[in-house]
XYZ file of C-alpha atoms in Angstrom:
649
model
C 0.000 0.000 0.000
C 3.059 2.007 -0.062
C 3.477 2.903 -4.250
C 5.918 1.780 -6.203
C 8.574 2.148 -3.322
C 6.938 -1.187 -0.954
C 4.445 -3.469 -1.400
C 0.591 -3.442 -2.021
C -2.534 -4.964 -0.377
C -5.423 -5.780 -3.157
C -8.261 -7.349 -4.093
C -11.487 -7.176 -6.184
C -12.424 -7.113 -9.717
C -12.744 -4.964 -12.970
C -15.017 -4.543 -15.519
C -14.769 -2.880 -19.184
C -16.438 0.274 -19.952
C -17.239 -0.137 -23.124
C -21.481 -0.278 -23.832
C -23.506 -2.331 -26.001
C -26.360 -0.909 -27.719
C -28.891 -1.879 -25.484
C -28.660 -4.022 -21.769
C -28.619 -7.772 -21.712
C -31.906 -9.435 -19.550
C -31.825 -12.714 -17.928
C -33.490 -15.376 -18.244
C -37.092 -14.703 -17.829
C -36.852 -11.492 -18.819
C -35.737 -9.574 -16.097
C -32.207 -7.839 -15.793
C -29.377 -9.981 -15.348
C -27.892 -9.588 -11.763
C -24.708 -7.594 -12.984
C -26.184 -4.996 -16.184
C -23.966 -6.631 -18.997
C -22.276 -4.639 -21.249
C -19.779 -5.579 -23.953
C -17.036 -8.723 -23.027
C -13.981 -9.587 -24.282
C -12.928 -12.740 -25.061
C -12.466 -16.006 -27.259
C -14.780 -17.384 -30.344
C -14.515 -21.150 -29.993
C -13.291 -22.643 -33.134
C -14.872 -25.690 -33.050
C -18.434 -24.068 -32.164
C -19.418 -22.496 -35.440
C -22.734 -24.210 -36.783
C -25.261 -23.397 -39.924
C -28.264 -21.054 -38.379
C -31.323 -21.875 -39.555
C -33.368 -19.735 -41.266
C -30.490 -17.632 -42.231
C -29.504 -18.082 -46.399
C -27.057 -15.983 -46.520
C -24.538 -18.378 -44.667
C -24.531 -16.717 -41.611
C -23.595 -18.973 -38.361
C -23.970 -19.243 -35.090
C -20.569 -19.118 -32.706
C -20.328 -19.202 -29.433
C -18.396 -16.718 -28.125
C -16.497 -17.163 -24.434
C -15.776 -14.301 -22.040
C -12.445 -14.217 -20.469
C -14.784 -12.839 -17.334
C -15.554 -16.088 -16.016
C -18.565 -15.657 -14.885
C -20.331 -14.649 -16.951
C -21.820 -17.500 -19.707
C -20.835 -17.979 -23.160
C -22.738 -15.824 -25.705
C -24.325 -17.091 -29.117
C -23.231 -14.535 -32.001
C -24.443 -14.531 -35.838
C -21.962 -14.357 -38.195
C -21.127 -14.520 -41.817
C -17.231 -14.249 -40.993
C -16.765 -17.571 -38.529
C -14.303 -19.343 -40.472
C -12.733 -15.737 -40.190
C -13.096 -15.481 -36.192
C -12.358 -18.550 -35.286
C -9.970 -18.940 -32.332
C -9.501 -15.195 -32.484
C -9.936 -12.724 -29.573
C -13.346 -10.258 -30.009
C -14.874 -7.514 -28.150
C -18.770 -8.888 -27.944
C -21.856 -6.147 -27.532
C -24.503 -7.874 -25.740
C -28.029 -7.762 -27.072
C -30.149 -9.947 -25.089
C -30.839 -12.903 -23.225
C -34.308 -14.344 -24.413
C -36.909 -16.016 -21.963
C -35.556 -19.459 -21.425
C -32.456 -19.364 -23.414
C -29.463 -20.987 -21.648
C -27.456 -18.022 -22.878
C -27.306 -14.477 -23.958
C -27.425 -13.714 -27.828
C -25.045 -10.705 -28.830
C -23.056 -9.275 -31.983
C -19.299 -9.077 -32.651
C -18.090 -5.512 -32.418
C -14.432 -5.703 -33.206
C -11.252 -7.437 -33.890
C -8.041 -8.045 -30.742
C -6.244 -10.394 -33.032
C -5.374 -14.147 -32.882
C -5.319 -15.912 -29.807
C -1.856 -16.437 -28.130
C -0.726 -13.084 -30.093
C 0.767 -11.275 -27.310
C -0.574 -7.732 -28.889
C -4.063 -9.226 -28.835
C -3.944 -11.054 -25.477
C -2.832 -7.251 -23.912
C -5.342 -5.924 -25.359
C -8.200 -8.418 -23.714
C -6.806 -8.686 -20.393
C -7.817 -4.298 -20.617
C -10.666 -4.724 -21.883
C -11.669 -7.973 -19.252
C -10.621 -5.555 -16.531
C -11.885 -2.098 -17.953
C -8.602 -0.291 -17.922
C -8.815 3.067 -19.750
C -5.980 2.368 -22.557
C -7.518 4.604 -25.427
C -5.229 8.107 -26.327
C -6.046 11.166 -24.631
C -8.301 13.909 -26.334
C -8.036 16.522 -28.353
C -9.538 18.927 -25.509
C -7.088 17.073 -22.690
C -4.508 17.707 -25.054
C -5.159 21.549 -25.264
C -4.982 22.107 -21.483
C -1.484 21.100 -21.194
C 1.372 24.233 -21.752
C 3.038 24.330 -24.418
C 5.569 22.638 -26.330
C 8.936 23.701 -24.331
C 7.153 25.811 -21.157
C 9.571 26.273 -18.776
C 9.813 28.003 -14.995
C 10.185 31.741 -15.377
C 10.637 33.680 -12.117
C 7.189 34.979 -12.008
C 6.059 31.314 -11.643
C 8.821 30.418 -9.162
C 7.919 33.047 -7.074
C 3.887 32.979 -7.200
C 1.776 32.063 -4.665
C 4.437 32.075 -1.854
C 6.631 29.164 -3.383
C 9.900 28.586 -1.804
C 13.338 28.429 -4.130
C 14.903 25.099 -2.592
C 17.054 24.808 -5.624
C 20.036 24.875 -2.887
C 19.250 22.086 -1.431
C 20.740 18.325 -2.073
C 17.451 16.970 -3.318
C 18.165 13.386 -4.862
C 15.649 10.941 -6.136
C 15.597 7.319 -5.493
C 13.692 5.305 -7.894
C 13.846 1.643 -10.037
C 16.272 1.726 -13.068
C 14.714 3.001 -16.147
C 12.202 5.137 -13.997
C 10.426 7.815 -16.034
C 7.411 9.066 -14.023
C 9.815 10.074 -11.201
C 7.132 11.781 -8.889
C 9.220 11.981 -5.314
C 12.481 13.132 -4.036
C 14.442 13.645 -0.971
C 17.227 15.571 0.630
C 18.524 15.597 4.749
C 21.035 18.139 5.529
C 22.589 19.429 9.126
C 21.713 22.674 10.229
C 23.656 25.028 12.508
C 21.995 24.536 14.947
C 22.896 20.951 15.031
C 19.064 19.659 14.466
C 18.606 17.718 11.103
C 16.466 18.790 8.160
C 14.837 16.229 6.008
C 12.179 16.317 3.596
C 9.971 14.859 0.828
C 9.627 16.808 -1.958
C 6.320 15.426 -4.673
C 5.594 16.486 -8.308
C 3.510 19.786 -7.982
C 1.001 18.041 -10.495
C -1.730 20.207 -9.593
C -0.140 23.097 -10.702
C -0.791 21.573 -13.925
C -4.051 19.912 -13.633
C -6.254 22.739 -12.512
C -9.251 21.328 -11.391
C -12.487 20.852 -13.676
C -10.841 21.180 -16.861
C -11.434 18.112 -19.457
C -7.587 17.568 -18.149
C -8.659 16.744 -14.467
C -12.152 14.978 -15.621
C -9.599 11.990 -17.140
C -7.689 11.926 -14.329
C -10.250 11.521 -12.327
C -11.817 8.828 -14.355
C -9.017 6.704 -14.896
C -7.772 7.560 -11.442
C -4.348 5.607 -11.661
C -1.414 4.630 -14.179
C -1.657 1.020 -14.757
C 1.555 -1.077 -14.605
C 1.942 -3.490 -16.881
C 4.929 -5.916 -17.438
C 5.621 -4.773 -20.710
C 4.441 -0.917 -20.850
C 2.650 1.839 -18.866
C -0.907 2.675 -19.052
C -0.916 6.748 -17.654
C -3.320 8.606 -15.732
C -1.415 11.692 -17.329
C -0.527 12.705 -20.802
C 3.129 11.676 -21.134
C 4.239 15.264 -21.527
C 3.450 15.958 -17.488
C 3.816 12.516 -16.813
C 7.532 12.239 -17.949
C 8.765 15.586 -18.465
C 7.542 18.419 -17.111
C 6.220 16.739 -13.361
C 8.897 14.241 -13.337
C 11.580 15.459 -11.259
C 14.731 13.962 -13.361
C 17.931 15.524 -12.241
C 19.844 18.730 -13.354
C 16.050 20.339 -14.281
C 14.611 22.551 -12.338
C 10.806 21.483 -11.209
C 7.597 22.377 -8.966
C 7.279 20.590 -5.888
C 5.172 20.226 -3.024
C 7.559 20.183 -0.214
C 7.328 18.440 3.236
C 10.553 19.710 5.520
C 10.817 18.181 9.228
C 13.122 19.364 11.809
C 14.409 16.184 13.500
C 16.934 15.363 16.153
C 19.414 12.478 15.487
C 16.955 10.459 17.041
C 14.328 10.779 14.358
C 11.987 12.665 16.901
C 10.078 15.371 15.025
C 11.020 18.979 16.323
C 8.511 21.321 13.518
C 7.821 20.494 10.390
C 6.549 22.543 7.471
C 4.512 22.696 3.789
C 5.163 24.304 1.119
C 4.844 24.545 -2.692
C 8.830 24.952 -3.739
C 10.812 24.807 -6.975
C 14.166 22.199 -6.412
C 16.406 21.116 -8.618
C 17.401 16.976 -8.110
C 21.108 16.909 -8.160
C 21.098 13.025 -9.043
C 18.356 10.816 -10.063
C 19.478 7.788 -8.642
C 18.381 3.780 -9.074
C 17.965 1.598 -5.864
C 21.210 0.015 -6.502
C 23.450 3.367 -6.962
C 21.919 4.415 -3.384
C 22.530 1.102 -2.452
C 26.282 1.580 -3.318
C 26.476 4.692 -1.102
C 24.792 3.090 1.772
C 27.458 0.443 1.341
C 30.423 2.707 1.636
C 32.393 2.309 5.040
C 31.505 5.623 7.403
C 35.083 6.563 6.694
C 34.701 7.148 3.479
C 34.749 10.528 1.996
C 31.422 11.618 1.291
C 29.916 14.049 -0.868
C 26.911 16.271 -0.380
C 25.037 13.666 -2.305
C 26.103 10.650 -0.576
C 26.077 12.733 2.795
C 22.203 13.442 2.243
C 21.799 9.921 0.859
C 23.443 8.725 4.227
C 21.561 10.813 6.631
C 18.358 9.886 5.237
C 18.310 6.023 6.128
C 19.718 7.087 8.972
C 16.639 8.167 10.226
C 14.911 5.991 8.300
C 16.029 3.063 10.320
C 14.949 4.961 13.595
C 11.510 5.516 11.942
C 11.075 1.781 10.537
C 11.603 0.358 14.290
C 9.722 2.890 15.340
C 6.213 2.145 13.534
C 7.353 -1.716 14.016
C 7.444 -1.043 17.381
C 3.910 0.448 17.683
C 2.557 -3.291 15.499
C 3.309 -2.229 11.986
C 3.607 -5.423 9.798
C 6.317 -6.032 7.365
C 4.006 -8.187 4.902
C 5.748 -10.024 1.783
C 4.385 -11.027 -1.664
C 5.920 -13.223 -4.617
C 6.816 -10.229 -6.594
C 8.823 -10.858 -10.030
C 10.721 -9.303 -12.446
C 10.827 -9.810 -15.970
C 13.629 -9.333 -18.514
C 12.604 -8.892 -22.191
C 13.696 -9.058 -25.424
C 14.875 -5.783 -26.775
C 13.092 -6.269 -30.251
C 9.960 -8.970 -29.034
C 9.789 -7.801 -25.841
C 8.923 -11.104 -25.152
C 10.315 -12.390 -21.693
C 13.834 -14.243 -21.551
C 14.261 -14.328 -17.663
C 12.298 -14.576 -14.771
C 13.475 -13.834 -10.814
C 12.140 -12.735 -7.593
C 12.202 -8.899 -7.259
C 14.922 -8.351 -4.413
C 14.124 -5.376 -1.819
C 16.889 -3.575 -0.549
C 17.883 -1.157 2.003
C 17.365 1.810 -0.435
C 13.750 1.094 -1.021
C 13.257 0.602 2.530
C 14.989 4.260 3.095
C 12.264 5.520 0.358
C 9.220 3.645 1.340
C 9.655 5.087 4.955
C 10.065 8.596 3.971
C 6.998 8.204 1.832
C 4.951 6.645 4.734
C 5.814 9.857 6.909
C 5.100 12.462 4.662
C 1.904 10.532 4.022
C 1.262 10.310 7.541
C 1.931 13.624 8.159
C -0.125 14.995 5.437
C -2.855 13.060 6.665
C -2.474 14.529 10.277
C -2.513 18.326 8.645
C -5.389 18.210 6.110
C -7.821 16.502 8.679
C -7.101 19.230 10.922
C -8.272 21.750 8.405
C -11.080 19.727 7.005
C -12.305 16.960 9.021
C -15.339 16.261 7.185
C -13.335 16.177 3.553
C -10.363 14.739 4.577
C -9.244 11.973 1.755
C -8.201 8.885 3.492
C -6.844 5.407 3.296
C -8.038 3.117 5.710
C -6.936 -0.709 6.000
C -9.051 -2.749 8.517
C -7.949 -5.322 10.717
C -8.755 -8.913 9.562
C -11.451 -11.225 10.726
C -10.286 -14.038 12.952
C -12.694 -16.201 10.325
C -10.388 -14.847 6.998
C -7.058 -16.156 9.376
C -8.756 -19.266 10.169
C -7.097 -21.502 7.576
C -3.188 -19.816 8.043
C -3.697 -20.433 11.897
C -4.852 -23.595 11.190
C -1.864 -24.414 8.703
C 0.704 -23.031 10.662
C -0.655 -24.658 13.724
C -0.034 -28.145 12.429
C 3.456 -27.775 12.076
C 4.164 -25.941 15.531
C 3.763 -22.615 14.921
C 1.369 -20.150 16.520
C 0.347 -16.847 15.106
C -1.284 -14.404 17.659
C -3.964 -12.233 15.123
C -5.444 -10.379 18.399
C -3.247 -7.327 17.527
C -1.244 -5.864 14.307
C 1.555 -5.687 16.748
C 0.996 -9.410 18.427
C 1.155 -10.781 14.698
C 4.042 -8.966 14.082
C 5.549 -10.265 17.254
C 4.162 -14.068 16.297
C 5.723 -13.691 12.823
C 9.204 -12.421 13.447
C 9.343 -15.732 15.847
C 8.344 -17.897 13.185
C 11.717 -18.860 12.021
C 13.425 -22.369 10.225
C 17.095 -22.039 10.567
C 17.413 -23.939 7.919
C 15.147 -22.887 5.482
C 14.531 -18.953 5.496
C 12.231 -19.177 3.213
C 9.750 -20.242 5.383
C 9.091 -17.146 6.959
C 8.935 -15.260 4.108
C 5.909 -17.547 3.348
C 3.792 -17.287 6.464
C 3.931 -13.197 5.583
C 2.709 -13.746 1.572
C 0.331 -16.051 2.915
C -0.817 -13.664 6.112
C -1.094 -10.562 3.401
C -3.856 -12.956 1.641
C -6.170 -13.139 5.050
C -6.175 -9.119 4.942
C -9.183 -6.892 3.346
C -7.507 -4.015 1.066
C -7.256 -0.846 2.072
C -9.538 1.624 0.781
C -10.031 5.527 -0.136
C -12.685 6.743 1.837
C -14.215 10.662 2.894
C -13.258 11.408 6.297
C -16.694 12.635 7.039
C -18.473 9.397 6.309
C -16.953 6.912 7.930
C -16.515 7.069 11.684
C -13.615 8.378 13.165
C -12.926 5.324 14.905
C -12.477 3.359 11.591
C -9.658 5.533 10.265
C -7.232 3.043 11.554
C -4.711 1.823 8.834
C -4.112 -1.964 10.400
C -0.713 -3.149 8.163
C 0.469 -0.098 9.003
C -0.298 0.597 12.734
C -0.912 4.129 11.826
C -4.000 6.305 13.454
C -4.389 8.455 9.680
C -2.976 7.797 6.756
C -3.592 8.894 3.059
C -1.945 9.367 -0.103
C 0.385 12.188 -0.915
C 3.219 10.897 -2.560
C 2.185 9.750 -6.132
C -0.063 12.454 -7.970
C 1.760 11.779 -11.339
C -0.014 8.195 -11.146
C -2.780 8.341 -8.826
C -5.644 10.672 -8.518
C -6.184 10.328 -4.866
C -2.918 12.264 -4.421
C -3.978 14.979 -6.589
C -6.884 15.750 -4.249
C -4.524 15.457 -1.108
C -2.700 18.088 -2.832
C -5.591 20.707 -3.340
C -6.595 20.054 0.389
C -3.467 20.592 1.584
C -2.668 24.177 -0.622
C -6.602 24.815 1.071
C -5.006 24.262 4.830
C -1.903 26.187 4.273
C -3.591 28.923 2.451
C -1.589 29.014 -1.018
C -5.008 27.706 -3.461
C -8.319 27.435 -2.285
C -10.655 24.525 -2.044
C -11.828 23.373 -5.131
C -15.763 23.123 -5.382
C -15.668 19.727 -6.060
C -13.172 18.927 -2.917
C -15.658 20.688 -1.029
C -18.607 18.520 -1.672
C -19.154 15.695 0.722
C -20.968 13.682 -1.784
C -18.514 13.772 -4.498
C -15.720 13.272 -2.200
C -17.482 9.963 -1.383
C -18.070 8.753 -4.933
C -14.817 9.818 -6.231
C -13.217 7.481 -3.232
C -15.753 4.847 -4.615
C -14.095 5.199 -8.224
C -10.641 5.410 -7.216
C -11.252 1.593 -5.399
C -12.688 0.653 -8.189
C -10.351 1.778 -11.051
C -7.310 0.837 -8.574
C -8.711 -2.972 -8.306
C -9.210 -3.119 -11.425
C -5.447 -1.779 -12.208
C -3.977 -4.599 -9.651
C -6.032 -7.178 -11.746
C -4.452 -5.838 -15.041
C -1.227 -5.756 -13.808
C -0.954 -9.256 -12.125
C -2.984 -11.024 -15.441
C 0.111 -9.151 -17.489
C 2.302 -11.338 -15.050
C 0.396 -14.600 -15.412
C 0.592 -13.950 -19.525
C 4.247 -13.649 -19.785
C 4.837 -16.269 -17.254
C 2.873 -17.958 -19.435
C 4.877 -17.223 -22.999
C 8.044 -17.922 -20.762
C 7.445 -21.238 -19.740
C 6.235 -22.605 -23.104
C 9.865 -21.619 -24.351
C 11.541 -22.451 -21.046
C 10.121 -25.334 -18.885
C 12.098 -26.038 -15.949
C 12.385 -27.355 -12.437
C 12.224 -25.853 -9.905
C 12.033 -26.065 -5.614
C 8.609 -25.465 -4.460
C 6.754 -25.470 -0.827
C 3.564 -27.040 -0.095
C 0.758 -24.064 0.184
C -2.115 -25.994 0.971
C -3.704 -29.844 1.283
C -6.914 -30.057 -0.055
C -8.962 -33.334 -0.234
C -8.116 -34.225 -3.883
C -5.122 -31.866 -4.289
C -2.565 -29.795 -3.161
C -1.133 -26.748 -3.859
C 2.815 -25.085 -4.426
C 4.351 -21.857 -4.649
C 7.299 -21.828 -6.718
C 9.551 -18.948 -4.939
C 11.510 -18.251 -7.840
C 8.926 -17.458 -10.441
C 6.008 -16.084 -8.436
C 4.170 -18.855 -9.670
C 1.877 -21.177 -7.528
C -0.696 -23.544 -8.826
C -2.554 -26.798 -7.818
C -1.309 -31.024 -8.391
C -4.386 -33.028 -8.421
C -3.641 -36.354 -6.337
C -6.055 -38.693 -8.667
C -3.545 -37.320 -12.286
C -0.593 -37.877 -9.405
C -2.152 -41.610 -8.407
C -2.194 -42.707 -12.080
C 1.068 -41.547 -12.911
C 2.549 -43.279 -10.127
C 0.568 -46.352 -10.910
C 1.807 -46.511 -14.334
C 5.129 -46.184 -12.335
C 4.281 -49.012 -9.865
C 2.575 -51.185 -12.191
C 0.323 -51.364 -8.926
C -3.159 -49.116 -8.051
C -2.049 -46.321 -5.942
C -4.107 -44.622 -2.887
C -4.084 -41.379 -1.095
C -5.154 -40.326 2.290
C -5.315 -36.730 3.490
C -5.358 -35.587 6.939
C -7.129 -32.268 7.109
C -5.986 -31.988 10.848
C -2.453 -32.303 10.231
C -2.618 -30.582 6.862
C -0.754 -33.411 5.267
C -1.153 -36.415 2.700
C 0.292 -40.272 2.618
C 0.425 -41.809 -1.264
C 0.966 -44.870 -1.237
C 0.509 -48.845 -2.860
C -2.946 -50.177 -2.720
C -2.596 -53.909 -0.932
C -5.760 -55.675 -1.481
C -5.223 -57.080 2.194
C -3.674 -54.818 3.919
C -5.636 -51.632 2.223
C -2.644 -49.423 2.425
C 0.564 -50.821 0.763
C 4.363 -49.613 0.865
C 4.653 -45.468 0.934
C 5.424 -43.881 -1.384
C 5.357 -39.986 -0.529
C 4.443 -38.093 2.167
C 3.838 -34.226 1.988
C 2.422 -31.465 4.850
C 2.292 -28.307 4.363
C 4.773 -25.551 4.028
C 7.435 -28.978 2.842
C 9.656 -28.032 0.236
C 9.455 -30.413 -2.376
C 10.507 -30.229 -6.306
C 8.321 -29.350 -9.335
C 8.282 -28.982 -13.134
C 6.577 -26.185 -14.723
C 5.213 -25.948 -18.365
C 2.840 -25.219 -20.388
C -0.145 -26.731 -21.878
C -2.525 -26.168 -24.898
C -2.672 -26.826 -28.833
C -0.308 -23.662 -29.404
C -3.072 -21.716 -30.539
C -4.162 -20.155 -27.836
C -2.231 -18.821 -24.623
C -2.523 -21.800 -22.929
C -1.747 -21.880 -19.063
C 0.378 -23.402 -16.846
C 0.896 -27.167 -15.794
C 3.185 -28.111 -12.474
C 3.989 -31.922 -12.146
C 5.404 -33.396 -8.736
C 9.030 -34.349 -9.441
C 9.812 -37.202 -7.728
C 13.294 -39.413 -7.559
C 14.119 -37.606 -10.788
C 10.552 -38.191 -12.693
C 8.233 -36.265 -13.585
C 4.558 -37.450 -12.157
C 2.747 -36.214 -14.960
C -1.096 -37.047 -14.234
């Protein structure tokens, strides 16, 4: 929940915008229980059939959403030979009385099935990500081509020149929406001055324009593995609110007087220009964090040093107070220069330097929070994260329970406590996995107006913190943007925008931006699953896996390296050990102990000679590929690897 610096809590689902010429009904008549509108997905190549009635060769094809729930849909066509296995957008027309399915009409052309281009383009439309090109009237309320800062604009409104100062920014290599930067420097009077400095985006974005009525509707950039979908045209979005190094840019400024303690002494707002002196990847900070104390150090390096110095006091601080350090099986792809198709695979490593970011953005978030609900308690944008039912922790206690550990859920800071103890020497893995797999049992957070929800309820859980919101990321997400114009309201350099003003509208906007962001996380992690997808058909490989789960006819794995997790059904594992054997083959689970016995069917004895025994959390080995007739995009298939073979059901 932290942007691009830390990880993210999600959930939920997306749909596409796009309308059909007139709503879908159920069966029976009456409106179906979600109002369909048009689908993307798959004609079925082996479904076209002569319509009757219909001499001008048309056909019937059934058409299959990539939404799953939602049934397959009957189309006429003359063009099925055409369609056939390819991906369509689908208006829906209606879904007559009794019919087992909807009717509906083909309304354009993806591409071919397994075309990489095509399958993009239907994971957007599946999830209703905003993708088109901006508009002519967006377009026209940007400046113009080469606007720069004269020193009217640098000094309007009360903005601060901070061009002085060591400002640095921190970000992944090949970063070009760089919307945050830092600096820390000593001051005579021996305190320590740090702060945050964001992309003044509103500057640009003034509000009600056609400019801020996208932003507000797509409400976030979406990440996908491959490219960027932005809330922003790309001229704010990469050059003049990205704040790239030897440029001089607007900036919302957060400055904190601290002690060498990290204990806040003052802090102050303000809308600044600054001037980065290094854009920086997580790895060159890493480098400077790395260099003994004795080294010389420059400004840069000094500023770059200071900051995780504090940063470590803060991070034990909020852990302290129960905030959890949560884990997911993040990857990171390497592609093909020309296909951009993926050639490499591997965990995402965090390291110190994004720790030193993420913790600077949580305070300035924090503090933001703090100083716009002050001014407007009623209109305050928020981000709330509530604490998880004992019932959605149920099976994880359960799981871990069985092989001696015990998580404590009563408290963020008793499940931190619970989770830091749950330790294998020999296999540090392991705890890594109770956190992905305790980030699953939690709700998402969620935008919400401060003056509908009760006060009480403002608690962020994961991160122990009484407020929160977001500040830090207006280049990408909306909700910044209006934590921006409430904060220029409190400190008196813009007023309030009408709209920011409105109870109501704060409330559905907070709606939206939940929406649009689930629907961004879905986007994002199908673009994972798809290239994992076109890697593995080229690439199949073992790999170690642990046991996630023990089902009654399966279990499932998480293979650490790849992100990838996925079930092995015991009956396909029986019969490929039994071809094995040359013997039936049995299994018997234990839901108590969360384990399973395979073994030889004796027709005395019942249960023969073992042959495997698995529990949960076991590390065990795996082979992942891909099935499917090549046409399509297939998915993936992961095969138990035992004594060298491959159980292949």
């Amino acid at each position: 929940d932290h942007g691009q610096h830390g990880p993210r809590l999600a959930g939920g689902t997306g749909r596409s915008p796009q309308p059909g010429p007139q709503k879908a009904q159920g069966p029976g008549g009456g409106h179906h229980p979600q109002e369909l509108e048009a689908l993307a997905g798959r004609i079925d190549p082996l479904s076209a059939r002569a319509a009757e009635g219909e001499a001008d060769g048309a056909q019937l094809v059934q058409f299959r959403p990539a939404e799953r729930r939602m049934p397959p849909v009957l189309l006429l066509t003359r063009r099925a030979a055409e369609l056939a296995d390819c991906l369509v957008v689908v208006g829906l027309d209606q879904w007559p009385v009794g019919a087992p399915q909807p009717l509906g009409h083909f309304v354009s052309l993806l591409g071919r099935a397994g075309d990489k281009q095509a399958e993009t383009q239907l994971l957007l439309h599946e999830f209703g990500v905003p993708h088109g090109a901006f508009s002519a009237a967006v377009m026209a309320c940007l400046p113009p081509a080469g606007w720069a800062i004269t020193p009217e604009v640098a000094r309007e409104g009360g903005r601060q020149d901070l061009r002085h100062l060591p400002v640095v920014s921190i970000d992944p290599p090949g970063c070009k929406d760089i919307d945050d930067a830092l600096h820390c420097i000593r001051l005579p009077n021996g305190r320590l001055e740090a702060g945050v400095h964001i992309a003044d985006v509103t500057y640009f974005v003034q509000p009600d324009t056609a400019l801020d009525r996208e932003a507000a509707a797509r409400s976030t950039s979406t990440y996908l593995v491959d490219r960027r979908l932005d809330m922003l045209p790309g001229y704010l979005t990469t050059e003049l609110c990205s704040l790239r190094s030897s440029e001089d840019h607007l900036a919302f400024s957060v400055i904190w007087q601290m002690d060498d303690q990290a204990n806040i002494l003052d802090v102050r707002f303000c809308k600044s220009v600054i001037r980065s002196v290094a854009s920086l990847t997580y790895d060159e900070a890493q480098v400077m964090l790395d260099e003994p104390a004795s080294a010389a150090s420059s400004p840069l390096s000094s500023s770059v040093r200071l900051l995780n110095q504090l940063a470590r006091l803060l991070r034990q601080r909020r852990i302290d107070t129960g905030a959890l350090t949560l884990a997911s099986p993040e990857v990171r792809f390497k592609l093909d220069a020309d296909s951009q198709h993926p050639t490499d695979v591997c965990m995402y490593a965090l390291k110190e330097a994004n720790a030193l970011v993420e913790e600077w953005m949580l305070l300035a978030n924090i503090t933001v929070a703090k100083k716009t609900l002050r001014h407007f308690p009623t209109l305050g944008v928020l981000r709330r994260h509530c604490p998880p039912s004992r019932e959605m922790f149920a099976p994880l206690l359960a799981a871990a329970g069985a092989v001696g550990v015990q998580l404590d859920i009563s408290s963020s800071k008793t499940l931190a406590d619970s989770l830091d103890r749950a330790e294998r020497p020999d296999d540090p893995y392991f705890n890594k996995l109770l956190r992905i797999l305790s980030t699953r049992c939690m709700m998402p957070a969620q935008y919400f107006c401060s003056g509908e929800v009760p006060k009480d309820q403002f608690h962020h859980y994961g991160l122990a913190a009484p407020v929160y919101t977001h500040f830090t990321s207006p280049i990408r997400r909306y909700a910044d943007v209006l934590v921006h114009r409430l904060l220029a309201a409190a400190i008196e350099v813009a007023p309030l925008p009408a709209a920011n003003a409105d109870r109501a509208k704060q409330r559905e906007q907070c709606a939206h931006m939940n929406r649009r962001h689930r629907a961004a996380q879905h986007a994002q992690r199908a673009s994972v699953n798809m290239h994992t997808i076109m890697f593995f058909r080229n690439s199949p490989c073992r790999e170690p896996a642990y046991v996630l789960s023990v089902a009654a006819d399966r279990f499932s794995v998480l293979i650490p390296r790849f992100g990838v997790e996925g079930p092995i059904l015991l009956p396909g594992l029986c019969s490929a050990l039994a071809k094995q054997q040359g013997q039936q083959v049995g299994f018997e689970v234990c839901a108590v102990a969360h384990s399973l016995q395979v073994f030889l069917q004796d027709s005395v004895k019942g249960k023969g000679k073992m042959l495997l025994q698995l529990q949960v959390f076991q590390k065990v080995q795996v082979f992942i590929s891909v099935e499917g007739d090549g046409q399509g995009a297939g998915h993936l298939s992961i095969a138990l690897v035992l004594h060298d073979t491959v159980l292949s059901g």
